[in-house]
Each structure stands twice: as C-alpha cells, then as structure tokens.
PDB file of C-alpha atoms and ligand atoms in Angstrom:
ATOM      1  CA  MET A   1      98.371  21.902  33.094  1.00  0.00           C
ATOM      2  CA  SER A   2      98.420  20.573  29.535  1.00  0.00           C
ATOM      3  CA  GLU A   3      99.860  17.082  29.390  1.00  0.00           C
ATOM      4  CA  ILE A   4     103.004  17.866  27.393  1.00  0.00           C
ATOM      5  CA  ARG A   5     104.181  21.327  28.377  1.00  0.00           C
ATOM      6  CA  THR A   6     107.935  21.176  28.366  1.00  0.00           C
ATOM      7  CA  GLY A   7     110.773  19.148  26.899  1.00  0.00           C
ATOM      8  CA  ARG A   8     111.362  17.788  30.368  1.00  0.00           C
ATOM      9  CA  GLN A   9     107.849  16.366  30.578  1.00  0.00           C
ATOM     10  CA  ARG A  10     108.311  14.880  27.117  1.00  0.00           C
ATOM     11  CA  TYR A  11     111.589  13.282  28.263  1.00  0.00           C
ATOM     12  CA  TYR A  12     109.894  11.617  31.248  1.00  0.00           C
ATOM     13  CA  THR A  13     106.930  10.484  29.176  1.00  0.00           C
ATOM     14  CA  ILE A  14     109.274   8.738  26.714  1.00  0.00           C
ATOM     15  CA  PHE A  15     111.246   7.345  29.690  1.00  0.00           C
ATOM     16  CA  SER A  16     108.003   5.980  31.200  1.00  0.00           C
ATOM     17  CA  HIS A  17     107.885   3.218  28.548  1.00  0.00           C
ATOM     18  CA  PHE A  18     111.029   1.570  29.903  1.00  0.00           C
ATOM     19  CA  TYR A  19     111.353   3.147  33.382  1.00  0.00           C
ATOM     20  CA  ASP A  20     110.395   0.019  35.367  1.00  0.00           C
ATOM     21  CA  PHE A  21     112.715  -2.127  33.246  1.00  0.00           C
ATOM     22  CA  PHE A  22     115.552   0.399  33.757  1.00  0.00           C
ATOM     23  CA  ILE A  23     114.988   0.344  37.537  1.00  0.00           C
ATOM     24  CA  LYS A  24     114.982  -3.459  37.535  1.00  0.00           C
ATOM     25  CA  ILE A  25     118.374  -3.506  35.785  1.00  0.00           C
ATOM     26  CA  HIS A  26     119.712  -0.625  37.908  1.00  0.00           C
ATOM     27  CA  SER A  27     118.528  -1.726  41.354  1.00  0.00           C
ATOM     28  CA  GLY A  28     117.941  -5.467  40.984  1.00  0.00           C
ATOM     29  CA  SER A  29     116.476  -6.911  44.159  1.00  0.00           C
ATOM     30  CA  HIS A  30     117.319  -3.709  46.073  1.00  0.00           C
ATOM     31  CA  GLY A  31     114.357  -1.855  44.497  1.00  0.00           C
ATOM     32  CA  ALA A  32     111.714  -3.617  46.591  1.00  0.00           C
ATOM     33  CA  GLU A  33     113.899  -3.462  49.708  1.00  0.00           C
ATOM     34  CA  THR A  34     114.362   0.303  49.279  1.00  0.00           C
ATOM     35  CA  ARG A  35     110.605   0.911  48.842  1.00  0.00           C
ATOM     36  CA  GLN A  36     109.839  -1.228  51.892  1.00  0.00           C
ATOM     37  CA  PHE A  37     112.402   0.695  53.932  1.00  0.00           C
ATOM     38  CA  LEU A  38     110.541   3.925  53.156  1.00  0.00           C
ATOM     39  CA  VAL A  39     107.076   2.507  53.818  1.00  0.00           C
ATOM     40  CA  ASP A  40     108.205   0.913  57.105  1.00  0.00           C
ATOM     41  CA  ALA A  41     109.824   4.171  58.266  1.00  0.00           C
ATOM     42  CA  ALA A  42     106.404   5.816  57.973  1.00  0.00           C
ATOM     43  CA  GLN A  43     104.705   3.423  60.384  1.00  0.00           C
ATOM     44  CA  THR A  44     105.221   5.844  63.271  1.00  0.00           C
ATOM     45  CA  VAL A  45     102.332   7.819  61.730  1.00  0.00           C
ATOM     46  CA  ARG A  46      99.218   6.297  63.270  1.00  0.00           C
ATOM     47  CA  GLY A  47      95.553   6.380  62.239  1.00  0.00           C
ATOM     48  CA  ARG A  48      93.336   4.474  59.814  1.00  0.00           C
ATOM     49  CA  HIS A  49      92.191   7.189  57.436  1.00  0.00           C
ATOM     50  CA  ILE A  50      95.478   8.967  57.012  1.00  0.00           C
ATOM     51  CA  ARG A  51      96.291  10.953  53.856  1.00  0.00           C
ATOM     52  CA  ILE A  52      99.465  10.107  51.951  1.00  0.00           C
ATOM     53  CA  LEU A  53     100.962  12.067  49.041  1.00  0.00           C
ATOM     54  CA  ASP A  54     103.804  10.822  46.819  1.00  0.00           C
ATOM     55  CA  ILE A  55     105.393  13.702  44.893  1.00  0.00           C
ATOM     56  CA  CYS A  56     107.079  12.804  41.550  1.00  0.00           C
ATOM     57  CA  CYS A  57     105.511   9.349  41.913  1.00  0.00           C
ATOM     58  CA  GLY A  58     106.661   8.132  38.484  1.00  0.00           C
ATOM     59  CA  THR A  59     105.204   4.711  37.667  1.00  0.00           C
ATOM     60  CA  GLY A  60     103.749   4.472  41.167  1.00  0.00           C
ATOM     61  CA  SER A  61     105.843   1.771  42.856  1.00  0.00           C
ATOM     62  CA  VAL A  62     106.169   3.663  46.152  1.00  0.00           C
ATOM     63  CA  ILE A  63     102.591   4.906  46.453  1.00  0.00           C
ATOM     64  CA  LEU A  64     101.248   1.447  45.536  1.00  0.00           C
ATOM     65  CA  ALA A  65     103.376  -0.025  48.353  1.00  0.00           C
ATOM     66  CA  PHE A  66     101.833   2.571  50.719  1.00  0.00           C
ATOM     67  CA  ALA A  67      98.326   1.688  49.469  1.00  0.00           C
ATOM     68  CA  LYS A  68      98.984  -1.965  50.278  1.00  0.00           C
ATOM     69  CA  LYS A  69     100.325  -1.209  53.752  1.00  0.00           C
ATOM     70  CA  TYR A  70      97.514   1.251  54.619  1.00  0.00           C
ATOM     71  CA  PRO A  71      94.311  -0.227  53.105  1.00  0.00           C
ATOM     72  CA  GLU A  72      92.111   2.556  54.505  1.00  0.00           C
ATOM     73  CA  ALA A  73      94.353   5.511  53.785  1.00  0.00           C
ATOM     74  CA  LEU A  74      93.646   8.137  51.136  1.00  0.00           C
ATOM     75  CA  VAL A  75      96.615   7.736  48.792  1.00  0.00           C
ATOM     76  CA  THR A  76      97.645  10.144  46.035  1.00  0.00           C
ATOM     77  CA  GLY A  77     100.435   9.922  43.472  1.00  0.00           C
ATOM     78  CA  TYR A  78     101.446  13.262  41.921  1.00  0.00           C
ATOM     79  CA  ASP A  79     103.618  13.716  38.818  1.00  0.00           C
ATOM     80  CA  PHE A  80     103.885  16.081  35.839  1.00  0.00           C
ATOM     81  CA  SER A  81     104.325  13.299  33.262  1.00  0.00           C
ATOM     82  CA  GLY A  82     101.099  11.912  31.813  1.00  0.00           C
ATOM     83  CA  GLY A  83     103.066   8.916  30.517  1.00  0.00           C
ATOM     84  CA  MET A  84     104.423   8.029  33.965  1.00  0.00           C
ATOM     85  CA  LEU A  85     100.921   8.359  35.457  1.00  0.00           C
ATOM     86  CA  ARG A  86      99.393   6.132  32.765  1.00  0.00           C
ATOM     87  CA  LYS A  87     101.918   3.384  33.607  1.00  0.00           C
ATOM     88  CA  ALA A  88     101.195   3.844  37.317  1.00  0.00           C
ATOM     89  CA  LYS A  89      97.417   3.520  36.753  1.00  0.00           C
ATOM     90  CA  GLN A  90      97.935   0.296  34.799  1.00  0.00           C
ATOM     91  CA  LYS A  91      99.675  -1.177  37.871  1.00  0.00           C
ATOM     92  CA  ASP A  92      96.854  -0.121  40.216  1.00  0.00           C
ATOM     93  CA  GLY A  93      94.425  -2.976  39.462  1.00  0.00           C
ATOM     94  CA  GLU A  94      92.195  -2.118  42.449  1.00  0.00           C
ATOM     95  CA  ASN A  95      91.992   1.613  41.649  1.00  0.00           C
ATOM     96  CA  ARG A  96      93.209   2.440  45.146  1.00  0.00           C
ATOM     97  CA  VAL A  97      95.342   5.444  44.241  1.00  0.00           C
ATOM     98  CA  ALA A  98      94.316   8.879  42.962  1.00  0.00           C
ATOM     99  CA  PHE A  99      96.905   9.811  40.343  1.00  0.00           C
ATOM    100  CA  VAL A 100      97.132  13.556  39.792  1.00  0.00           C
ATOM    101  CA  LEU A 101      98.948  15.454  37.024  1.00  0.00           C
ATOM    102  CA  GLY A 102     100.759  18.510  38.358  1.00  0.00           C
ATOM    103  CA  ASP A 103     104.006  20.341  39.001  1.00  0.00           C
ATOM    104  CA  ALA A 104     105.886  19.549  42.227  1.00  0.00           C
ATOM    105  CA  ALA A 105     106.744  23.239  42.515  1.00  0.00           C
ATOM    106  CA  ARG A 106     103.033  24.170  42.758  1.00  0.00           C
ATOM    107  CA  LEU A 107     101.011  21.575  44.622  1.00  0.00           C
ATOM    108  CA  SER A 108      97.264  21.889  44.177  1.00  0.00           C
ATOM    109  CA  TYR A 109      96.464  21.249  47.866  1.00  0.00           C
ATOM    110  CA  ALA A 110      95.616  23.315  50.919  1.00  0.00           C
ATOM    111  CA  ASP A 111      98.110  23.843  53.750  1.00  0.00           C
ATOM    112  CA  ASP A 112      98.500  21.166  56.455  1.00  0.00           C
ATOM    113  CA  CYS A 113      96.423  18.425  54.839  1.00  0.00           C
ATOM    114  CA  PHE A 114      98.634  15.306  54.529  1.00  0.00           C
ATOM    115  CA  ASP A 115      99.889  12.978  57.265  1.00  0.00           C
ATOM    116  CA  ILE A 116     102.691  11.629  55.086  1.00  0.00           C
ATOM    117  CA  VAL A 117     104.363  13.326  52.113  1.00  0.00           C
ATOM    118  CA  CYS A 118     107.129  11.475  50.311  1.00  0.00           C
ATOM    119  CA  CYS A 119     109.371  11.945  47.320  1.00  0.00           C
ATOM    120  CA  SER A 120     111.532   9.067  46.164  1.00  0.00           C
ATOM    121  CA  HIS A 121     114.647   9.335  43.993  1.00  0.00           C
ATOM    122  CA  ALA A 122     113.371  12.441  42.208  1.00  0.00           C
ATOM    123  CA  LEU A 123     114.369  15.620  44.050  1.00  0.00           C
ATOM    124  CA  TYR A 124     117.967  15.486  42.826  1.00  0.00           C
ATOM    125  CA  GLU A 125     116.739  15.466  39.211  1.00  0.00           C
ATOM    126  CA  LEU A 126     114.818  18.732  39.577  1.00  0.00           C
ATOM    127  CA  LYS A 127     116.436  21.993  38.530  1.00  0.00           C
ATOM    128  CA  GLY A 128     117.774  24.032  41.493  1.00  0.00           C
ATOM    129  CA  GLN A 129     114.918  26.533  41.941  1.00  0.00           C
ATOM    130  CA  VAL A 130     112.191  23.965  41.210  1.00  0.00           C
ATOM    131  CA  ARG A 131     113.764  21.699  43.832  1.00  0.00           C
ATOM    132  CA  ILE A 132     113.699  24.447  46.465  1.00  0.00           C
ATOM    133  CA  GLN A 133     110.059  25.272  45.627  1.00  0.00           C
ATOM    134  CA  ALA A 134     109.087  21.583  45.683  1.00  0.00           C
ATOM    135  CA  LEU A 135     110.588  21.123  49.163  1.00  0.00           C
ATOM    136  CA  ALA A 136     108.793  24.258  50.402  1.00  0.00           C
ATOM    137  CA  GLU A 137     105.528  22.914  48.963  1.00  0.00           C
ATOM    138  CA  MET A 138     105.995  19.563  50.731  1.00  0.00           C
ATOM    139  CA  LYS A 139     106.445  21.439  53.987  1.00  0.00           C
ATOM    140  CA  ARG A 140     103.362  23.563  53.318  1.00  0.00           C
ATOM    141  CA  VAL A 141     100.978  20.663  52.656  1.00  0.00           C
ATOM    142  CA  VAL A 142     102.124  18.289  55.426  1.00  0.00           C
ATOM    143  CA  LYS A 143     100.271  18.495  58.754  1.00  0.00           C
ATOM    144  CA  PRO A 144     102.194  19.996  61.686  1.00  0.00           C
ATOM    145  CA  ASP A 145     102.448  16.516  63.254  1.00  0.00           C
ATOM    146  CA  GLY A 146     102.971  14.767  59.907  1.00  0.00           C
ATOM    147  CA  LEU A 147     106.193  13.567  58.283  1.00  0.00           C
ATOM    148  CA  VAL A 148     107.978  14.297  55.019  1.00  0.00           C
ATOM    149  CA  PHE A 149     110.177  11.484  53.669  1.00  0.00           C
ATOM    150  CA  ILE A 150     112.781  12.130  50.999  1.00  0.00           C
ATOM    151  CA  MET A 151     114.504   9.091  49.527  1.00  0.00           C
ATOM    152  CA  GLU A 152     117.677   9.891  47.589  1.00  0.00           C
ATOM    153  CA  HIS A 153     120.523   8.023  45.945  1.00  0.00           C
ATOM    154  CA  GLU A 154     123.839   7.870  47.740  1.00  0.00           C
ATOM    155  CA  VAL A 155     126.664   9.343  45.647  1.00  0.00           C
ATOM    156  CA  PRO A 156     127.697   6.569  43.243  1.00  0.00           C
ATOM    157  CA  ARG A 157     131.078   5.114  44.217  1.00  0.00           C
ATOM    158  CA  HIS A 158     131.985   3.240  41.055  1.00  0.00           C
ATOM    159  CA  PRO A 159     133.961   5.630  38.759  1.00  0.00           C
ATOM    160  CA  LEU A 160     132.054   4.641  35.582  1.00  0.00           C
ATOM    161  CA  ILE A 161     128.637   4.988  37.267  1.00  0.00           C
ATOM    162  CA  LYS A 162     129.773   8.363  38.624  1.00  0.00           C
ATOM    163  CA  ILE A 163     130.585   9.585  35.099  1.00  0.00           C
ATOM    164  CA  LEU A 164     127.287   8.279  33.678  1.00  0.00           C
ATOM    165  CA  PHE A 165     125.371   9.917  36.552  1.00  0.00           C
ATOM    166  CA  HIS A 166     127.102  13.227  35.792  1.00  0.00           C
ATOM    167  CA  ILE A 167     126.413  13.054  32.047  1.00  0.00           C
ATOM    168  CA  ARG A 168     122.716  12.282  32.605  1.00  0.00           C
ATOM    169  CA  MET A 169     122.334  15.156  35.071  1.00  0.00           C
ATOM    170  CA  LEU A 170     124.101  17.605  32.721  1.00  0.00           C
ATOM    171  CA  MET A 171     121.810  16.549  29.852  1.00  0.00           C
ATOM    172  CA  MET A 172     118.807  17.233  32.062  1.00  0.00           C
ATOM    173  CA  GLY A 173     120.033  20.664  33.140  1.00  0.00           C
ATOM    174  CA  SER A 174     120.355  19.529  36.750  1.00  0.00           C
ATOM    175  CA  SER A 175     124.066  20.271  36.827  1.00  0.00           C
ATOM    176  CA  ASP A 176     124.017  20.716  40.620  1.00  0.00           C
ATOM    177  CA  ALA A 177     122.507  17.261  41.196  1.00  0.00           C
ATOM    178  CA  ARG A 178     125.795  15.797  42.380  1.00  0.00           C
ATOM    179  CA  GLU A 179     126.372  18.621  44.880  1.00  0.00           C
ATOM    180  CA  PHE A 180     122.791  18.187  46.069  1.00  0.00           C
ATOM    181  CA  VAL A 181     123.189  14.444  46.620  1.00  0.00           C
ATOM    182  CA  GLU A 182     126.501  15.033  48.415  1.00  0.00           C
ATOM    183  CA  GLN A 183     125.095  17.719  50.718  1.00  0.00           C
ATOM    184  CA  ASP A 184     123.377  15.326  53.091  1.00  0.00           C
ATOM    185  CA  LEU A 185     121.110  17.295  55.405  1.00  0.00           C
ATOM    186  CA  GLN A 186     121.814  20.986  54.698  1.00  0.00           C
ATOM    187  CA  PRO A 187     118.956  21.624  52.190  1.00  0.00           C
ATOM    188  CA  TYR A 188     116.445  20.067  54.609  1.00  0.00           C
ATOM    189  CA  GLU A 189     117.748  21.669  57.789  1.00  0.00           C
ATOM    190  CA  LYS A 190     117.264  25.088  56.178  1.00  0.00           C
ATOM    191  CA  LEU A 191     113.538  24.417  55.987  1.00  0.00           C
ATOM    192  CA  PHE A 192     112.439  21.891  58.600  1.00  0.00           C
ATOM    193  CA  THR A 193     112.597  21.970  62.409  1.00  0.00           C
ATOM    194  CA  LYS A 194     113.608  18.323  62.833  1.00  0.00           C
ATOM    195  CA  VAL A 195     115.574  16.279  60.318  1.00  0.00           C
ATOM    196  CA  ALA A 196     116.897  12.716  60.615  1.00  0.00           C
ATOM    197  CA  LEU A 197     119.020  10.630  58.272  1.00  0.00           C
ATOM    198  CA  SER A 198     119.000   6.861  57.797  1.00  0.00           C
ATOM    199  CA  HIS A 199     120.496   4.512  55.202  1.00  0.00           C
ATOM    200  CA  THR A 200     118.934   1.559  53.395  1.00  0.00           C
ATOM    201  CA  PRO A 201     120.519  -1.855  54.115  1.00  0.00           C
ATOM    202  CA  SER A 202     122.055  -1.984  50.599  1.00  0.00           C
ATOM    203  CA  GLY A 203     123.772   1.390  51.212  1.00  0.00           C
ATOM    204  CA  LYS A 204     122.536   2.593  47.790  1.00  0.00           C
ATOM    205  CA  SER A 205     119.926   5.029  49.063  1.00  0.00           C
ATOM    206  CA  LYS A 206     119.359   7.287  52.030  1.00  0.00           C
ATOM    207  CA  LEU A 207     116.168   8.414  53.709  1.00  0.00           C
ATOM    208  CA  ILE A 208     115.722  11.902  55.129  1.00  0.00           C
ATOM    209  CA  THR A 209     112.810  12.246  57.553  1.00  0.00           C
ATOM    210  CA  CYS A 210     111.608  15.830  58.113  1.00  0.00           C
ATOM    211  CA  GLN A 211     109.152  17.430  60.542  1.00  0.00           C
ATOM    212  CA  LYS A 212     108.008  21.006  60.338  1.00  0.00           C
ATOM    213  CA  SER A 213     107.156  21.462  64.005  1.00  0.00           C
TER     214      SER A 213
HETATM  215  C1  SAM B 301     113.466   9.323  38.604  1.00  0.00           C
HETATM  216  S1  SAM B 301     111.716   9.398  38.525  1.00  0.00           S
HETATM  217  C2  SAM B 301     111.283   8.819  40.164  1.00  0.00           C
HETATM  218  C3  SAM B 301     109.960   8.118  40.160  1.00  0.00           C
HETATM  219  C4  SAM B 301     109.527   7.469  41.472  1.00  0.00           C
HETATM  220  N1  SAM B 301     109.421   8.413  42.541  1.00  0.00           N
HETATM  221  C5  SAM B 301     110.406   6.305  41.859  1.00  0.00           C
HETATM  222  O1  SAM B 301     110.960   6.298  42.984  1.00  0.00           O
HETATM  223  O2  SAM B 301     110.535   5.369  41.057  1.00  0.00           O
HETATM  224  C6  SAM B 301     111.416  11.133  38.624  1.00  0.00           C
HETATM  225  C7  SAM B 301     109.947  11.485  38.448  1.00  0.00           C
HETATM  226  O3  SAM B 301     109.783  12.877  38.769  1.00  0.00           O
HETATM  227  C8  SAM B 301     108.823  13.439  37.881  1.00  0.00           C
HETATM  228  N2  SAM B 301     109.054  14.899  37.843  1.00  0.00           N
HETATM  229  C9  SAM B 301     110.185  15.533  37.474  1.00  0.00           C
HETATM  230  N3  SAM B 301     110.042  16.864  37.609  1.00  0.00           N
HETATM  231  C10 SAM B 301     108.781  17.070  38.082  1.00  0.00           C
HETATM  232  C11 SAM B 301     108.039  18.229  38.439  1.00  0.00           C
HETATM  233  N4  SAM B 301     108.556  19.467  38.319  1.00  0.00           N
HETATM  234  N5  SAM B 301     106.780  18.068  38.915  1.00  0.00           N
HETATM  235  C12 SAM B 301     106.232  16.819  39.032  1.00  0.00           C
HETATM  236  N6  SAM B 301     106.881  15.695  38.697  1.00  0.00           N
HETATM  237  C13 SAM B 301     108.150  15.807  38.234  1.00  0.00           C
HETATM  238  C14 SAM B 301     109.081  12.723  36.569  1.00  0.00           C
HETATM  239  O4  SAM B 301     108.003  12.792  35.686  1.00  0.00           O
HETATM  240  C15 SAM B 301     109.408  11.306  37.030  1.00  0.00           C
HETATM  241  O5  SAM B 301     108.252  10.523  37.073  1.00  0.00           O
END
C-alpha cells in the first residue's frame, strides 16, 4: 500500500500532528483510565509469548500500554496512516512494537494467529462496508480461544457534543456512525459466538469482548 492512497488517509495523517493533544483535551484524565480498562480486561488471556494486534492503532497509546503490561508478548500496531504510525514509533523508545501500515479491511496475516486483537475508538469512524470487513478480518485472525476487544464511545449526551459528533462523522462519510454507536451489541452478535459488554468507570466508553468459538 502506498503511504498516501486516499483522502481519508491524508486526513488522518494531518490529524496525527495534533491527535494526542486533541485526545488530552477531549478525554482529560479519562484517557489513561480507558486504556487501562481495556488492557486489564485482556488479562484473562494467559501465556508469556502471546501475540497482540491493535487494529487502527493511531498514535499507539493502546498497543504501548499492552507492550508494558506484557513484556514478552509479540505486539503489533496496525494502521493505514503513515503519519499516525510515525507518531506511534516516536513514543516507542524501546522499539517494542512492530508498527505495520495496512488497511483494516484486508489484514496481512494468516487465520487464527493472534491471542488478542483490539480496536479502540476507531470502528465507528470507518465507512459501513469497511467496518463490516474489518470486523470479519479481526475474527479471522484471532485464535479460536483468543479474544477480540472493541472499545467504542458511548453516544454523547451533551447536545452540543452530539451535534459536533454528527458533523464530524458526516464530513468523513461515516454517516451511519451514530446508529452504529447506538446499536450496542447487534453488529458483533451477527459475527461472534460469544459477546459481552462492559462500561468504563467514567461512562464515556464501552468495551465489547468477542469470542469466535
Ligand atoms: C480515532 S483514531 C483511533 C486511534 C487509536 N486506536 C486510539 O484509540 O487512540 C482512528 C484511527 O483509525 C485509522 N484508520 C481509519 N480507517 C482505517 C482503515 N481502513 N485501515 C486502517 N486504519 C484505519 C486512522 O488512521 C486512525 O489512526
């Protein structure tokens, strides 16, 4: 994949320059708490040399938290924005994470090869068909006894934030993002055998845990 292929990739690469700052303003102290909630939920997966894949990893905050928690795991961050990956690499002082450029709808991995696959605050931003393909790909690459974790925003409650959320999604062509976020478990139950829902302590995000067998 060439680094800048679509307008969407260009958008994210520009966004990468102020993404972490934006998240700091947007989430405040809840950002770290939300990441920790996801990483802690994964501790039911046992083993030293486990393989972890973070789809749409952005600037790497989640996969770097996994790398810290699992010092012997093989950790990979996957994203289609070269700019986001460059920022992520800069944060990975110990070179622990393999950062891979690629499309979430076509993962460059064999079936059944990861113990943990996660995707944080990104699925809702994908266009409808890409989102469906990305979920199917996560299912394909996770091991039968592995876990897929999807972290998503709760529907914003504040009227102004709701409007801003809507405008941003319309600009990105993800006009069904709000419906997707509101759907709770339906999109996951269509694909996975077992699905569980939990909520972060701040109530701003939810975590969907999926098993394929
Ligand atoms: C809102 S950011 C989330 C980043 C990170 N997961 C986090 O929690 O901070 C969405 C990310 O998804 C990536 N992305 C969007 N569409 C993608 C696609 N089709 N394939 C791979 N990455 C994609 C973007 O480049 C961006 O880094």
